[in-house]
Amino acid sequence: MPISFLLMVNKQGQTRLSSYYEWISMVERSALESEIIRKCLSRSELQCSFVEYRGYKVVYRRYASLFFIVGSRLSKDGNDNPENELGMLEFIHNLVETMDKWAGSICELDIMYQLEQVHFLLDEMVMNGYIVETNKMNVLRPLDLMERENQKSESMYR
Amino acid sequence: MATGGVNLSKEFFELLKAIGESKSKQEEDRIISKEVQCLKKKLEPTPQGHKNPLQSKKKAKEYLVRLLYVEMLGHDASFGYIKAVEMAASASLYHKRTGYLVCGACLSPDHEFRFMLVNQMQRDMQSANVLEICGGLLAATSLITPDMAPAIVGEVTKLITHDSETVRKKAIITLHRLFQLAPDVVTFDDLYEKVRKILCDRDPSVMGCCLNVIEDLCIRDPVKFKELIPSLVSILKQIAEHRLPTEFDYHKVPAPWMQIRLVRILSMVGQGDATASSGMYEILNETMKQADVGINAGYAIVYECVKCITKIYPNAKLLDAAGEAIARFIDSRSHNLKYLGVTGLAMIVETHPQYAAQHQMSVMDCLEDRDETLQRKTLDLLYRMTNPVNVEFITDKLLLFLSGTTDVFLKKQLTTRVCSVAERYAPSNSWYIKTITQLFEVSGDHKIS
């Protein structure tokens, strides 16, 4: 089952990055984001990293001040979502490790200062809600290339 | 590389600082409203400027990112959409990608600006620069509508056989997206033929990517994929036996998400088919063994195998292995693993109730656990374990939970389930009437579907 949304929200409920793979109106997004983070915050560290929320299966994990939250749709009767929850949890970890490698130790501020680049990184890994790349080198290589091309074009004007 | 914000303008830096330090949603809203006013002024058409062309381009890109922030935090920035569309036409790759990013995030599916981007996407897909092609493909996936599909399908199809694996990877997903939106433009059979070839792509990433497409197509028509079983089994074998380059390893587990996907596809194809299933027993056994390395990534694969084993034509040895894995999950101290154990047990127990008997104590513990997610999964398990002997006990538990929850989805599901088990296993008429009465008291306003 494809991913419907991927969020990075801090514990005050402020969204640091949101990526939606199916169209949801802005009003719905705001409601979803604030309710989901509240749900995640109400759970203890010892409880499992999975919740069901409004017809979505949600997998989340906290890194320092930031929650990484991934949601995919349950089927209509809520009985069968083939998504592998533990696999998704580890994917989140892989994403964080990749971001770490790219940033040289990622933190919430890095995401804020370079929002579009974090999106570009995420775009290498998730496309149309599908996990398309998990090999860190393959993710970072095009980003490096883009970075270099960007520096070249900027230096042309110095 | 993280920059620590050194390349941001002072204004932008101050904005981010203010957002970061804001203490409430209202404060954040105030900051963003001010920003909206500021951006509106800045994005007004400027007179013919004497500015350094790059300087204003750099600024323009920054304004776009600020627009993205505005919308991310729940405010409307539609006054700036046209700038994003313009920037997608930029010669600078970075600017182009930023333009596309903002368009993809902000333009609703029926927004007319999407049409304005078709030509640009086509041009990008024909570029000699691999990164530009990728930009076009990514943009197409988020921006294409059914009407626009015919315009780009030709280009996308060509890119499936491009030299660069980065391009091929994205092209197959974009093609699949076109199929989702316009199955008359890209038919199931078209896509199936393409996907068969890509399964043998020399680059493992491209192959792994196309497994997503195969999974989706398989949901629609599993029979078609039976002929691919030998290929799928062979690929899974290669991966599980560590024959991919080590850069595909994740904490020493080879390409876990590809393994999971392959097992999932096999479970769909093998369901209810003894011949098809027999072709997978060996690889499932091997995959489970290889994955059992004591970390989550491995457990995720084991769990997927367990699910597969309960779905395909039954095999006693595999069922025992699955039962054993489930037992270890349920008895684990990790709540995540308990969750997998309970879910796995729920799947196995409907057709093979004998596996549930040894876990009664653990299941009761999970039911009483403060973790709501675990409780819900255990309720699901109990529902599937219902029989004439335990129906009264289980119905009591379901009703208890029903009266205690406010989650609409859960209420609906539990209501349906109580009705269903009450009808099927009622030990007596009087018990049935009592139970249904209780049900009405607890959730009378919910429709029973």
PDB file of N, CA and C in Angstrom, chain A residues 14-16 23 26 29 43 46-50 52 54 79 82 84-87 89-91 93-94 97 102-103 110 112-114 116-117 120 124 127-128 130-135 138 146 149 157, chain B residues 1-3 5 13 16 19 22 28 61 69 71-72 74-75 93-94 97 106-109 129 141 169-170 176-177 180 205 212 247 250-251 257 261 264 296 300 304 307 335-336 339 371 373 376 413 417:
ATOM      1  N   GLN A  14       4.606  21.749  15.664  1.00  0.00           N
ATOM      2  CA  GLN A  14       4.905  22.596  14.511  1.00  0.00           C
ATOM      3  C   GLN A  14       5.443  21.723  13.389  1.00  0.00           C
ATOM      4  N   THR A  15       4.839  21.868  12.207  1.00  0.00           N
ATOM      5  CA  THR A  15       5.250  21.054  11.072  1.00  0.00           C
ATOM      6  C   THR A  15       6.541  21.591  10.488  1.00  0.00           C
ATOM      7  N   ARG A  16       7.516  20.725  10.351  1.00  0.00           N
ATOM      8  CA  ARG A  16       8.795  21.136   9.769  1.00  0.00           C
ATOM      9  C   ARG A  16       8.907  20.696   8.320  1.00  0.00           C
ATOM     10  N   TRP A  23      -3.882  14.014  -2.839  1.00  0.00           N
ATOM     11  CA  TRP A  23      -4.262  15.402  -2.594  1.00  0.00           C
ATOM     12  C   TRP A  23      -5.246  15.516  -1.436  1.00  0.00           C
ATOM     13  N   MET A  26      -5.998  22.012   2.178  1.00  0.00           N
ATOM     14  CA  MET A  26      -5.158  22.595   3.228  1.00  0.00           C
ATOM     15  C   MET A  26      -5.820  22.513   4.592  1.00  0.00           C
ATOM     16  N   ARG A  29      -5.429  19.103   5.865  1.00  0.00           N
ATOM     17  CA  ARG A  29      -4.045  18.828   6.240  1.00  0.00           C
ATOM     18  C   ARG A  29      -3.746  19.356   7.636  1.00  0.00           C
ATOM     19  N   ARG A  43       1.303   8.961  23.596  1.00  0.00           N
ATOM     20  CA  ARG A  43       1.761   7.592  23.800  1.00  0.00           C
ATOM     21  C   ARG A  43       3.138   7.581  24.435  1.00  0.00           C
ATOM     22  N   LEU A  46       7.395   3.295  25.605  1.00  0.00           N
ATOM     23  CA  LEU A  46       7.384   1.831  25.645  1.00  0.00           C
ATOM     24  C   LEU A  46       6.321   1.235  24.746  1.00  0.00           C
ATOM     25  N   GLN A  47       5.332   2.055  24.380  1.00  0.00           N
ATOM     26  CA  GLN A  47       4.237   1.518  23.588  1.00  0.00           C
ATOM     27  C   GLN A  47       4.652   1.403  22.136  1.00  0.00           C
ATOM     28  N   CYS A  48       3.862   0.686  21.373  1.00  0.00           N
ATOM     29  CA  CYS A  48       4.317   0.449  20.010  1.00  0.00           C
ATOM     30  C   CYS A  48       4.213   1.692  19.127  1.00  0.00           C
ATOM     31  N   SER A  49       4.945   1.641  18.054  1.00  0.00           N
ATOM     32  CA  SER A  49       5.107   2.818  17.208  1.00  0.00           C
ATOM     33  C   SER A  49       4.033   2.916  16.148  1.00  0.00           C
ATOM     34  N   PHE A  50       2.952   2.196  16.338  1.00  0.00           N
ATOM     35  CA  PHE A  50       1.911   2.165  15.318  1.00  0.00           C
ATOM     36  C   PHE A  50       0.576   2.588  15.919  1.00  0.00           C
ATOM     37  N   GLU A  52      -3.731   3.608  14.666  1.00  0.00           N
ATOM     38  CA  GLU A  52      -4.678   3.767  13.584  1.00  0.00           C
ATOM     39  C   GLU A  52      -5.407   5.065  13.809  1.00  0.00           C
ATOM     40  N   ARG A  54      -8.301   7.628  11.946  1.00  0.00           N
ATOM     41  CA  ARG A  54      -9.185   8.071  10.869  1.00  0.00           C
ATOM     42  C   ARG A  54      -8.996   7.316   9.555  1.00  0.00           C
ATOM     43  N   ASN A  79      -9.878  -3.803   7.672  1.00  0.00           N
ATOM     44  CA  ASN A  79      -9.386  -5.115   8.076  1.00  0.00           C
ATOM     45  C   ASN A  79      -8.045  -5.452   7.468  1.00  0.00           C
ATOM     46  N   PRO A  82      -2.102  -4.273   3.701  1.00  0.00           N
ATOM     47  CA  PRO A  82      -0.927  -5.135   3.590  1.00  0.00           C
ATOM     48  C   PRO A  82       0.367  -4.456   4.016  1.00  0.00           C
ATOM     49  N   ASN A  84       3.574  -3.287   5.783  1.00  0.00           N
ATOM     50  CA  ASN A  84       4.360  -3.916   6.836  1.00  0.00           C
ATOM     51  C   ASN A  84       4.824  -2.823   7.792  1.00  0.00           C
ATOM     52  N   GLU A  85       4.233  -2.792   8.977  1.00  0.00           N
ATOM     53  CA  GLU A  85       4.461  -1.683   9.892  1.00  0.00           C
ATOM     54  C   GLU A  85       5.926  -1.588  10.324  1.00  0.00           C
ATOM     55  N   LEU A  86       6.499  -2.739  10.634  1.00  0.00           N
ATOM     56  CA  LEU A  86       7.885  -2.711  11.083  1.00  0.00           C
ATOM     57  C   LEU A  86       8.809  -2.299   9.951  1.00  0.00           C
ATOM     58  N   GLY A  87       8.485  -2.729   8.740  1.00  0.00           N
ATOM     59  CA  GLY A  87       9.261  -2.323   7.571  1.00  0.00           C
ATOM     60  C   GLY A  87       9.207  -0.810   7.391  1.00  0.00           C
ATOM     61  N   LEU A  89       8.657   1.370   9.760  1.00  0.00           N
ATOM     62  CA  LEU A  89       9.407   1.973  10.861  1.00  0.00           C
ATOM     63  C   LEU A  89      10.897   2.004  10.527  1.00  0.00           C
ATOM     64  N   GLU A  90      11.382   0.918   9.981  1.00  0.00           N
ATOM     65  CA  GLU A  90      12.792   0.873   9.605  1.00  0.00           C
ATOM     66  C   GLU A  90      13.080   1.770   8.415  1.00  0.00           C
ATOM     67  N   PHE A  91      12.084   1.962   7.560  1.00  0.00           N
ATOM     68  CA  PHE A  91      12.290   2.899   6.451  1.00  0.00           C
ATOM     69  C   PHE A  91      12.494   4.310   6.984  1.00  0.00           C
ATOM     70  N   HIS A  93      13.776   5.045   9.749  1.00  0.00           N
ATOM     71  CA  HIS A  93      15.138   5.088  10.283  1.00  0.00           C
ATOM     72  C   HIS A  93      16.152   5.229   9.165  1.00  0.00           C
ATOM     73  N   ASN A  94      15.924   4.527   8.078  1.00  0.00           N
ATOM     74  CA  ASN A  94      16.804   4.633   6.918  1.00  0.00           C
ATOM     75  C   ASN A  94      16.802   6.064   6.382  1.00  0.00           C
ATOM     76  N   GLU A  97      18.864   8.161   8.680  1.00  0.00           N
ATOM     77  CA  GLU A  97      20.294   7.876   8.492  1.00  0.00           C
ATOM     78  C   GLU A  97      20.803   8.526   7.210  1.00  0.00           C
ATOM     79  N   TRP A 102      23.790  13.012   4.600  1.00  0.00           N
ATOM     80  CA  TRP A 102      23.784  14.174   3.719  1.00  0.00           C
ATOM     81  C   TRP A 102      24.199  15.420   4.477  1.00  0.00           C
ATOM     82  N   ALA A 103      23.669  15.604   5.694  1.00  0.00           N
ATOM     83  CA  ALA A 103      23.896  16.833   6.432  1.00  0.00           C
ATOM     84  C   ALA A 103      25.149  16.774   7.297  1.00  0.00           C
ATOM     85  N   ASP A 110      18.469  22.141  10.549  1.00  0.00           N
ATOM     86  CA  ASP A 110      18.930  21.877   9.187  1.00  0.00           C
ATOM     87  C   ASP A 110      17.737  21.742   8.246  1.00  0.00           C
ATOM     88  N   MET A 112      14.853  23.070   8.629  1.00  0.00           N
ATOM     89  CA  MET A 112      14.245  24.383   8.437  1.00  0.00           C
ATOM     90  C   MET A 112      15.044  25.243   7.461  1.00  0.00           C
ATOM     91  N   TYR A 113      16.360  25.228   7.596  1.00  0.00           N
ATOM     92  CA  TYR A 113      17.195  26.097   6.762  1.00  0.00           C
ATOM     93  C   TYR A 113      17.255  25.635   5.312  1.00  0.00           C
ATOM     94  N   GLN A 114      17.088  24.343   5.100  1.00  0.00           N
ATOM     95  CA  GLN A 114      17.235  23.828   3.741  1.00  0.00           C
ATOM     96  C   GLN A 114      16.047  22.970   3.352  1.00  0.00           C
ATOM     97  N   GLU A 116      13.883  22.942   0.972  1.00  0.00           N
ATOM     98  CA  GLU A 116      13.693  22.405  -0.380  1.00  0.00           C
ATOM     99  C   GLU A 116      14.666  21.262  -0.645  1.00  0.00           C
ATOM    100  N   GLN A 117      15.859  21.335  -0.087  1.00  0.00           N
ATOM    101  CA  GLN A 117      16.824  20.262  -0.335  1.00  0.00           C
ATOM    102  C   GLN A 117      16.417  18.970   0.365  1.00  0.00           C
ATOM    103  N   PHE A 120      14.077  17.408  -1.831  1.00  0.00           N
ATOM    104  CA  PHE A 120      14.743  16.750  -2.959  1.00  0.00           C
ATOM    105  C   PHE A 120      15.286  15.388  -2.536  1.00  0.00           C
ATOM    106  N   GLU A 124      14.018  11.469  -3.796  1.00  0.00           N
ATOM    107  CA  GLU A 124      14.831  10.369  -4.337  1.00  0.00           C
ATOM    108  C   GLU A 124      14.408   9.040  -3.735  1.00  0.00           C
ATOM    109  N   MET A 127       8.390   8.100  -4.184  1.00  0.00           N
ATOM    110  CA  MET A 127       7.798   8.709  -5.374  1.00  0.00           C
ATOM    111  C   MET A 127       6.387   8.143  -5.537  1.00  0.00           C
ATOM    112  N   ASN A 128       5.428   9.018  -5.679  1.00  0.00           N
ATOM    113  CA  ASN A 128       4.041   8.583  -5.798  1.00  0.00           C
ATOM    114  C   ASN A 128       3.626   7.708  -4.608  1.00  0.00           C
ATOM    115  N   TYR A 130       5.425   5.483  -3.182  1.00  0.00           N
ATOM    116  CA  TYR A 130       6.129   4.210  -3.141  1.00  0.00           C
ATOM    117  C   TYR A 130       7.573   4.422  -2.703  1.00  0.00           C
ATOM    118  N   ILE A 131       8.101   3.455  -1.976  1.00  0.00           N
ATOM    119  CA  ILE A 131       9.508   3.514  -1.600  1.00  0.00           C
ATOM    120  C   ILE A 131      10.305   3.070  -2.810  1.00  0.00           C
ATOM    121  N   VAL A 132      11.061   4.001  -3.416  1.00  0.00           N
ATOM    122  CA  VAL A 132      11.733   3.671  -4.671  1.00  0.00           C
ATOM    123  C   VAL A 132      13.244   3.510  -4.518  1.00  0.00           C
ATOM    124  N   GLU A 133      13.809   4.006  -3.444  1.00  0.00           N
ATOM    125  CA  GLU A 133      15.253   3.844  -3.282  1.00  0.00           C
ATOM    126  C   GLU A 133      15.603   3.845  -1.810  1.00  0.00           C
ATOM    127  N   THR A 134      16.394   2.832  -1.406  1.00  0.00           N
ATOM    128  CA  THR A 134      16.802   2.783  -0.006  1.00  0.00           C
ATOM    129  C   THR A 134      18.316   2.685   0.117  1.00  0.00           C
ATOM    130  N   ASN A 135      18.984   2.617  -1.015  1.00  0.00           N
ATOM    131  CA  ASN A 135      20.441   2.559  -1.047  1.00  0.00           C
ATOM    132  C   ASN A 135      20.961   3.978  -0.910  1.00  0.00           C
ATOM    133  N   ASN A 138      22.873   5.711  -3.762  1.00  0.00           N
ATOM    134  CA  ASN A 138      22.041   6.073  -4.913  1.00  0.00           C
ATOM    135  C   ASN A 138      21.174   7.289  -4.637  1.00  0.00           C
ATOM    136  N   MET A 146      23.526  17.766  -8.229  1.00  0.00           N
ATOM    137  CA  MET A 146      22.708  18.980  -8.286  1.00  0.00           C
ATOM    138  C   MET A 146      23.396  20.110  -7.537  1.00  0.00           C
ATOM    139  N   GLU A 149      26.243  21.432  -9.652  1.00  0.00           N
ATOM    140  CA  GLU A 149      25.758  22.251 -10.763  1.00  0.00           C
ATOM    141  C   GLU A 149      25.298  23.600 -10.257  1.00  0.00           C
ATOM    142  N   TYR A 157      28.668  34.086 -11.722  1.00  0.00           N
ATOM    143  CA  TYR A 157      28.310  35.491 -11.596  1.00  0.00           C
ATOM    144  C   TYR A 157      29.163  36.220 -10.577  1.00  0.00           C
TER     145      TYR A 157
ATOM    146  N   MET B   1      24.888  18.564   2.159  1.00  0.00           N
ATOM    147  CA  MET B   1      25.706  19.180   3.190  1.00  0.00           C
ATOM    148  C   MET B   1      24.883  20.237   3.914  1.00  0.00           C
ATOM    149  N   ALA B   2      24.891  20.186   5.223  1.00  0.00           N
ATOM    150  CA  ALA B   2      24.132  21.183   5.986  1.00  0.00           C
ATOM    151  C   ALA B   2      24.892  22.497   6.001  1.00  0.00           C
ATOM    152  N   THR B   3      24.172  23.594   5.823  1.00  0.00           N
ATOM    153  CA  THR B   3      24.859  24.882   5.712  1.00  0.00           C
ATOM    154  C   THR B   3      24.730  25.720   6.968  1.00  0.00           C
ATOM    155  N   GLY B   5      22.441  27.540   7.645  1.00  0.00           N
ATOM    156  CA  GLY B   5      21.711  28.766   7.339  1.00  0.00           C
ATOM    157  C   GLY B   5      22.560  29.923   6.848  1.00  0.00           C
ATOM    158  N   PHE B  13      16.243  34.299   7.354  1.00  0.00           N
ATOM    159  CA  PHE B  13      16.798  33.752   8.577  1.00  0.00           C
ATOM    160  C   PHE B  13      15.973  34.209   9.772  1.00  0.00           C
ATOM    161  N   LEU B  16      12.673  32.337   9.897  1.00  0.00           N
ATOM    162  CA  LEU B  16      12.793  30.978  10.416  1.00  0.00           C
ATOM    163  C   LEU B  16      13.040  30.993  11.919  1.00  0.00           C
ATOM    164  N   ILE B  19       9.728  31.637  13.543  1.00  0.00           N
ATOM    165  CA  ILE B  19       8.877  30.449  13.506  1.00  0.00           C
ATOM    166  C   ILE B  19       9.370  29.426  14.527  1.00  0.00           C
ATOM    167  N   SER B  22       8.518  30.450  18.098  1.00  0.00           N
ATOM    168  CA  SER B  22       7.135  30.771  18.450  1.00  0.00           C
ATOM    169  C   SER B  22       6.594  29.741  19.431  1.00  0.00           C
ATOM    170  N   GLU B  28       2.461  31.672  15.756  1.00  0.00           N
ATOM    171  CA  GLU B  28       2.955  31.236  14.449  1.00  0.00           C
ATOM    172  C   GLU B  28       2.085  31.818  13.343  1.00  0.00           C
ATOM    173  N   LYS B  61      14.131  32.442  -5.938  1.00  0.00           N
ATOM    174  CA  LYS B  61      14.065  31.083  -5.417  1.00  0.00           C
ATOM    175  C   LYS B  61      13.757  31.114  -3.926  1.00  0.00           C
ATOM    176  N   TYR B  69       6.739  27.473   2.770  1.00  0.00           N
ATOM    177  CA  TYR B  69       6.571  27.535   4.217  1.00  0.00           C
ATOM    178  C   TYR B  69       5.175  28.009   4.580  1.00  0.00           C
ATOM    179  N   GLU B  71       2.422  27.871   2.944  1.00  0.00           N
ATOM    180  CA  GLU B  71       1.382  26.872   2.723  1.00  0.00           C
ATOM    181  C   GLU B  71       1.540  25.678   3.657  1.00  0.00           C
ATOM    182  N   MET B  72       2.781  25.308   3.944  1.00  0.00           N
ATOM    183  CA  MET B  72       3.005  24.176   4.842  1.00  0.00           C
ATOM    184  C   MET B  72       2.394  24.461   6.207  1.00  0.00           C
ATOM    185  N   GLY B  74      -0.192  26.192   6.784  1.00  0.00           N
ATOM    186  CA  GLY B  74      -1.652  26.296   6.758  1.00  0.00           C
ATOM    187  C   GLY B  74      -2.227  27.605   6.259  1.00  0.00           C
ATOM    188  N   HIS B  75      -1.417  28.433   5.588  1.00  0.00           N
ATOM    189  CA  HIS B  75      -1.951  29.689   5.049  1.00  0.00           C
ATOM    190  C   HIS B  75      -1.938  29.655   3.529  1.00  0.00           C
ATOM    191  N   LEU B  93      19.011  24.319 -12.833  1.00  0.00           N
ATOM    192  CA  LEU B  93      18.353  23.091 -12.384  1.00  0.00           C
ATOM    193  C   LEU B  93      17.706  23.256 -11.015  1.00  0.00           C
ATOM    194  N   TYR B  94      18.454  23.882 -10.142  1.00  0.00           N
ATOM    195  CA  TYR B  94      17.997  24.066  -8.777  1.00  0.00           C
ATOM    196  C   TYR B  94      16.704  24.851  -8.721  1.00  0.00           C
ATOM    197  N   ARG B  97      13.802  22.788 -10.132  1.00  0.00           N
ATOM    198  CA  ARG B  97      13.296  21.794  -9.183  1.00  0.00           C
ATOM    199  C   ARG B  97      12.475  22.464  -8.080  1.00  0.00           C
ATOM    200  N   CYS B 106       1.416  22.717  -3.972  1.00  0.00           N
ATOM    201  CA  CYS B 106       0.354  23.713  -3.775  1.00  0.00           C
ATOM    202  C   CYS B 106      -0.796  23.652  -4.775  1.00  0.00           C
ATOM    203  N   LEU B 107      -0.524  23.209  -6.005  1.00  0.00           N
ATOM    204  CA  LEU B 107      -1.580  23.268  -7.010  1.00  0.00           C
ATOM    205  C   LEU B 107      -2.534  22.098  -6.855  1.00  0.00           C
ATOM    206  N   SER B 108      -3.797  22.405  -6.628  1.00  0.00           N
ATOM    207  CA  SER B 108      -4.777  21.329  -6.496  1.00  0.00           C
ATOM    208  C   SER B 108      -4.977  20.645  -7.844  1.00  0.00           C
ATOM    209  N   PRO B 109      -5.538  19.420  -7.852  1.00  0.00           N
ATOM    210  CA  PRO B 109      -5.656  18.657  -9.093  1.00  0.00           C
ATOM    211  C   PRO B 109      -6.450  19.376 -10.192  1.00  0.00           C
ATOM    212  N   ASN B 129      20.414  16.560 -20.172  1.00  0.00           N
ATOM    213  CA  ASN B 129      20.874  16.545 -18.787  1.00  0.00           C
ATOM    214  C   ASN B 129      20.004  15.598 -17.964  1.00  0.00           C
ATOM    215  N   THR B 141       4.838  13.144 -12.055  1.00  0.00           N
ATOM    216  CA  THR B 141       4.146  12.236 -11.135  1.00  0.00           C
ATOM    217  C   THR B 141       3.216  12.984 -10.196  1.00  0.00           C
ATOM    218  N   LYS B 169      14.534   4.335 -13.288  1.00  0.00           N
ATOM    219  CA  LYS B 169      13.821   4.144 -12.018  1.00  0.00           C
ATOM    220  C   LYS B 169      12.592   5.021 -11.943  1.00  0.00           C
ATOM    221  N   LYS B 170      12.794   6.299 -12.263  1.00  0.00           N
ATOM    222  CA  LYS B 170      11.698   7.244 -12.110  1.00  0.00           C
ATOM    223  C   LYS B 170      10.674   7.068 -13.216  1.00  0.00           C
ATOM    224  N   HIS B 176       3.575   4.292 -14.376  1.00  0.00           N
ATOM    225  CA  HIS B 176       2.548   3.678 -13.547  1.00  0.00           C
ATOM    226  C   HIS B 176       1.529   4.718 -13.085  1.00  0.00           C
ATOM    227  N   ARG B 177       2.038   5.914 -12.796  1.00  0.00           N
ATOM    228  CA  ARG B 177       1.126   6.983 -12.377  1.00  0.00           C
ATOM    229  C   ARG B 177       0.153   7.310 -13.505  1.00  0.00           C
ATOM    230  N   GLN B 180      -2.472   4.814 -13.537  1.00  0.00           N
ATOM    231  CA  GLN B 180      -3.456   5.023 -12.473  1.00  0.00           C
ATOM    232  C   GLN B 180      -4.477   6.093 -12.864  1.00  0.00           C
ATOM    233  N   SER B 205      18.439  -1.367  -8.368  1.00  0.00           N
ATOM    234  CA  SER B 205      17.515  -0.317  -7.927  1.00  0.00           C
ATOM    235  C   SER B 205      16.325  -0.205  -8.856  1.00  0.00           C
ATOM    236  N   ASN B 212       7.327  -2.238  -6.947  1.00  0.00           N
ATOM    237  CA  ASN B 212       6.174  -1.483  -6.467  1.00  0.00           C
ATOM    238  C   ASN B 212       5.041  -1.543  -7.479  1.00  0.00           C
ATOM    239  N   GLU B 247      26.260  -2.240  -0.938  1.00  0.00           N
ATOM    240  CA  GLU B 247      25.651  -0.931  -0.703  1.00  0.00           C
ATOM    241  C   GLU B 247      24.133  -1.018  -0.597  1.00  0.00           C
ATOM    242  N   TYR B 250      21.171  -2.928   4.522  1.00  0.00           N
ATOM    243  CA  TYR B 250      20.743  -2.003   5.555  1.00  0.00           C
ATOM    244  C   TYR B 250      21.032  -2.712   6.873  1.00  0.00           C
ATOM    245  N   HIS B 251      22.060  -2.255   7.581  1.00  0.00           N
ATOM    246  CA  HIS B 251      22.457  -2.941   8.808  1.00  0.00           C
ATOM    247  C   HIS B 251      22.647  -4.434   8.574  1.00  0.00           C
ATOM    248  N   TRP B 257      13.478  -3.968   2.111  1.00  0.00           N
ATOM    249  CA  TRP B 257      12.189  -3.571   1.567  1.00  0.00           C
ATOM    250  C   TRP B 257      11.903  -4.272   0.259  1.00  0.00           C
ATOM    251  N   ARG B 261       8.663  -6.700  -0.342  1.00  0.00           N
ATOM    252  CA  ARG B 261       7.778  -6.538  -1.493  1.00  0.00           C
ATOM    253  C   ARG B 261       7.645  -7.845  -2.270  1.00  0.00           C
ATOM    254  N   ARG B 264       5.443 -10.205  -0.499  1.00  0.00           N
ATOM    255  CA  ARG B 264       4.049  -9.775  -0.588  1.00  0.00           C
ATOM    256  C   ARG B 264       3.444 -10.145  -1.929  1.00  0.00           C
ATOM    257  N   ASN B 296      15.290  -5.372  13.815  1.00  0.00           N
ATOM    258  CA  ASN B 296      13.967  -5.053  13.277  1.00  0.00           C
ATOM    259  C   ASN B 296      13.833  -5.312  11.786  1.00  0.00           C
ATOM    260  N   ALA B 300      11.026  -7.685  10.305  1.00  0.00           N
ATOM    261  CA  ALA B 300      10.008  -7.217   9.352  1.00  0.00           C
ATOM    262  C   ALA B 300       9.860  -8.212   8.209  1.00  0.00           C
ATOM    263  N   GLU B 304       6.604 -10.581   7.292  1.00  0.00           N
ATOM    264  CA  GLU B 304       5.990 -10.627   5.962  1.00  0.00           C
ATOM    265  C   GLU B 304       5.876 -12.076   5.499  1.00  0.00           C
ATOM    266  N   LYS B 307       2.943 -13.660   7.226  1.00  0.00           N
ATOM    267  CA  LYS B 307       1.681 -13.268   6.579  1.00  0.00           C
ATOM    268  C   LYS B 307       1.476 -14.056   5.298  1.00  0.00           C
ATOM    269  N   HIS B 335       7.040  -3.898  22.427  1.00  0.00           N
ATOM    270  CA  HIS B 335       5.638  -3.774  22.056  1.00  0.00           C
ATOM    271  C   HIS B 335       5.434  -3.860  20.550  1.00  0.00           C
ATOM    272  N   ASN B 336       6.423  -3.388  19.813  1.00  0.00           N
ATOM    273  CA  ASN B 336       6.310  -3.470  18.363  1.00  0.00           C
ATOM    274  C   ASN B 336       6.252  -4.923  17.921  1.00  0.00           C
ATOM    275  N   TYR B 339       2.979  -6.531  18.840  1.00  0.00           N
ATOM    276  CA  TYR B 339       1.985  -6.121  17.845  1.00  0.00           C
ATOM    277  C   TYR B 339       2.029  -7.052  16.631  1.00  0.00           C
ATOM    278  N   ASP B 371      -1.464   0.024  26.265  1.00  0.00           N
ATOM    279  CA  ASP B 371      -1.212   0.477  24.901  1.00  0.00           C
ATOM    280  C   ASP B 371      -2.462   0.247  24.055  1.00  0.00           C
ATOM    281  N   THR B 373      -3.137   0.694  20.929  1.00  0.00           N
ATOM    282  CA  THR B 373      -2.955   0.015  19.640  1.00  0.00           C
ATOM    283  C   THR B 373      -2.910  -1.495  19.837  1.00  0.00           C
ATOM    284  N   ARG B 376      -6.348  -2.899  20.607  1.00  0.00           N
ATOM    285  CA  ARG B 376      -7.196  -2.989  19.421  1.00  0.00           C
ATOM    286  C   ARG B 376      -6.840  -4.196  18.569  1.00  0.00           C
ATOM    287  N   GLN B 413     -16.628  -0.581  13.428  1.00  0.00           N
ATOM    288  CA  GLN B 413     -16.099  -1.917  13.201  1.00  0.00           C
ATOM    289  C   GLN B 413     -16.544  -2.875  14.301  1.00  0.00           C
ATOM    290  N   ARG B 417     -18.883  -6.246  14.191  1.00  0.00           N
ATOM    291  CA  ARG B 417     -18.338  -7.534  14.623  1.00  0.00           C
ATOM    292  C   ARG B 417     -19.179  -8.182  15.699  1.00  0.00           C
TER     293      ARG B 417
END
